[in-house]
Amino acid sequence: MNVSPLVWIITCLVILGLFVFDFFAHVRTPHAPSFRESAFWSAVYIGIAIVFGLIVMSIWGTTFGGEYFAGYVTEKALSVDNLFVFVIIMSTFAVPREYQQKVLLIGIVMALVMRGIFIAVGAAAINTYSWVFYLFGAFLIFTAVKLVKDSGHEAEVEEKRESKIVTLIKRLLPTTEEYDGDKLITKIDGKRVVTPLLLALVVIGFTDVLFALDSIPAIYGLTQEPYLVFTANAFALMGLRQLYFLIGGLLERLVYLSYGLSLILAFIGVKLVLHALHENSLPFINGGEHVSVPEISTVMSLSVILGVLVVTTVASLLKTRNKSDDTPVHN
């Protein structure tokens, strides 16, 4: 896949422009978005992602288009799981609903920047050392097992992590327990102090780093093209803020989502290991020669990912069908 520097620049400017538009159109003036607003803009950003995928298909072919869509669907699914953690963070810091948009948007931009760095590092490592696929595959399988182990205890795990981060910040910086509008830093008795809004933002930023450690190896299992990895991540993160408000009340009903994601990560982990064996250069495996193993196609990958997501979503909603849908989850 040949992507010129000009295409990279244009793509980055378009993505940056969308985030700037999002800030000035929706976030600059604090407010709690309505269901209609969240649904409309979620659909808009998903539509933009689909149109981009069709453009990839028309310019670079169906193979790369399929890789983009597989990556986008996987990253979007992982992002939905991340929303559950965001709900816990917002609840822990009692962030007023009208200020949550600002925290989410800044956190999403931070996540994209950090993922961009990880994508560049991953691409360099893959181009230099083919055995990196073994590490990525093993890490995803380990993550899949951990997801199953932690299923049902996500809140406890996240609260422990938050406690450690907040304790460290409070040791280094003066803080206050009171909000001052949507300010991240305010003044009390003439001294600058950190508000709970900034604490929530720092915790989300740190959590985004951990999310990236899972998502970047996962998408490199579906495509080795840095351009597709970056754009799939960018478009999956876009609209995540709106999706947070749109399906927040449904998150607690997706009881089998973690199991579905663990299956997807394990599947991609196996796919990476098979690819590593096919490209093998390690001397202690088959004498450094390539191992003749079947490779999983992009079509099969996309089919498995979509199938698992549909089954786990339907099973979750059936399991919790008697549970009230309008139970409030945001403060």
PDB file of N, CA and C in Angstrom, residues 134 276-292:
ATOM      1  N   TYR A 134       5.227 -12.664  17.289  1.00  0.00           N
ATOM      2  CA  TYR A 134       5.103 -13.635  18.382  1.00  0.00           C
ATOM      3  C   TYR A 134       4.734 -12.920  19.682  1.00  0.00           C
ATOM      4  N   ALA A 276       3.363 -15.100  12.387  1.00  0.00           N
ATOM      5  CA  ALA A 276       4.766 -15.104  12.810  1.00  0.00           C
ATOM      6  C   ALA A 276       5.453 -16.392  12.381  1.00  0.00           C
ATOM      7  N   LEU A 277       4.750 -17.529  12.505  1.00  0.00           N
ATOM      8  CA  LEU A 277       5.325 -18.810  12.067  1.00  0.00           C
ATOM      9  C   LEU A 277       5.547 -18.814  10.563  1.00  0.00           C
ATOM     10  N   HIS A 278       4.608 -18.235   9.827  1.00  0.00           N
ATOM     11  CA  HIS A 278       4.729 -18.176   8.370  1.00  0.00           C
ATOM     12  C   HIS A 278       5.934 -17.332   7.946  1.00  0.00           C
ATOM     13  N   GLU A 279       6.215 -16.268   8.729  1.00  0.00           N
ATOM     14  CA  GLU A 279       7.341 -15.375   8.424  1.00  0.00           C
ATOM     15  C   GLU A 279       8.564 -15.683   9.284  1.00  0.00           C
ATOM     16  N   ASN A 280       8.565 -16.814   9.954  1.00  0.00           N
ATOM     17  CA  ASN A 280       9.568 -17.128  10.978  1.00  0.00           C
ATOM     18  C   ASN A 280      11.017 -16.936  10.528  1.00  0.00           C
ATOM     19  N   SER A 281      11.805 -16.331  11.426  1.00  0.00           N
ATOM     20  CA  SER A 281      13.249 -16.193  11.196  1.00  0.00           C
ATOM     21  C   SER A 281      14.040 -16.551  12.443  1.00  0.00           C
ATOM     22  N   LEU A 282      13.340 -17.017  13.487  1.00  0.00           N
ATOM     23  CA  LEU A 282      14.020 -17.397  14.727  1.00  0.00           C
ATOM     24  C   LEU A 282      14.725 -18.742  14.530  1.00  0.00           C
ATOM     25  N   PRO A 283      16.012 -18.825  14.848  1.00  0.00           N
ATOM     26  CA  PRO A 283      16.783 -20.043  14.574  1.00  0.00           C
ATOM     27  C   PRO A 283      16.334 -21.265  15.361  1.00  0.00           C
ATOM     28  N   PHE A 284      15.711 -21.062  16.531  1.00  0.00           N
ATOM     29  CA  PHE A 284      15.316 -22.213  17.349  1.00  0.00           C
ATOM     30  C   PHE A 284      13.918 -22.719  16.987  1.00  0.00           C
ATOM     31  N   ILE A 285      13.298 -22.117  15.979  1.00  0.00           N
ATOM     32  CA  ILE A 285      12.003 -22.607  15.479  1.00  0.00           C
ATOM     33  C   ILE A 285      12.176 -23.023  14.025  1.00  0.00           C
ATOM     34  N   ASN A 286      12.064 -24.337  13.792  1.00  0.00           N
ATOM     35  CA  ASN A 286      12.185 -24.893  12.440  1.00  0.00           C
ATOM     36  C   ASN A 286      13.491 -24.472  11.765  1.00  0.00           C
ATOM     37  N   GLY A 287      14.555 -24.342  12.564  1.00  0.00           N
ATOM     38  CA  GLY A 287      15.867 -24.000  12.028  1.00  0.00           C
ATOM     39  C   GLY A 287      15.921 -22.632  11.372  1.00  0.00           C
ATOM     40  N   GLY A 288      15.017 -21.731  11.794  1.00  0.00           N
ATOM     41  CA  GLY A 288      15.020 -20.379  11.219  1.00  0.00           C
ATOM     42  C   GLY A 288      14.282 -20.282   9.899  1.00  0.00           C
ATOM     43  N   GLU A 289      13.672 -21.383   9.468  1.00  0.00           N
ATOM     44  CA  GLU A 289      12.932 -21.386   8.201  1.00  0.00           C
ATOM     45  C   GLU A 289      11.456 -21.099   8.446  1.00  0.00           C
ATOM     46  N   HIS A 290      10.793 -20.664   7.371  1.00  0.00           N
ATOM     47  CA  HIS A 290       9.364 -20.414   7.483  1.00  0.00           C
ATOM     48  C   HIS A 290       8.623 -21.713   7.772  1.00  0.00           C
ATOM     49  N   VAL A 291       7.582 -21.628   8.611  1.00  0.00           N
ATOM     50  CA  VAL A 291       6.773 -22.801   8.945  1.00  0.00           C
ATOM     51  C   VAL A 291       5.510 -22.779   8.090  1.00  0.00           C
ATOM     52  N   SER A 292       5.227 -23.894   7.460  1.00  0.00           N
ATOM     53  CA  SER A 292       4.054 -23.973   6.595  1.00  0.00           C
ATOM     54  C   SER A 292       2.790 -24.147   7.440  1.00  0.00           C
TER      55      SER A 292
END
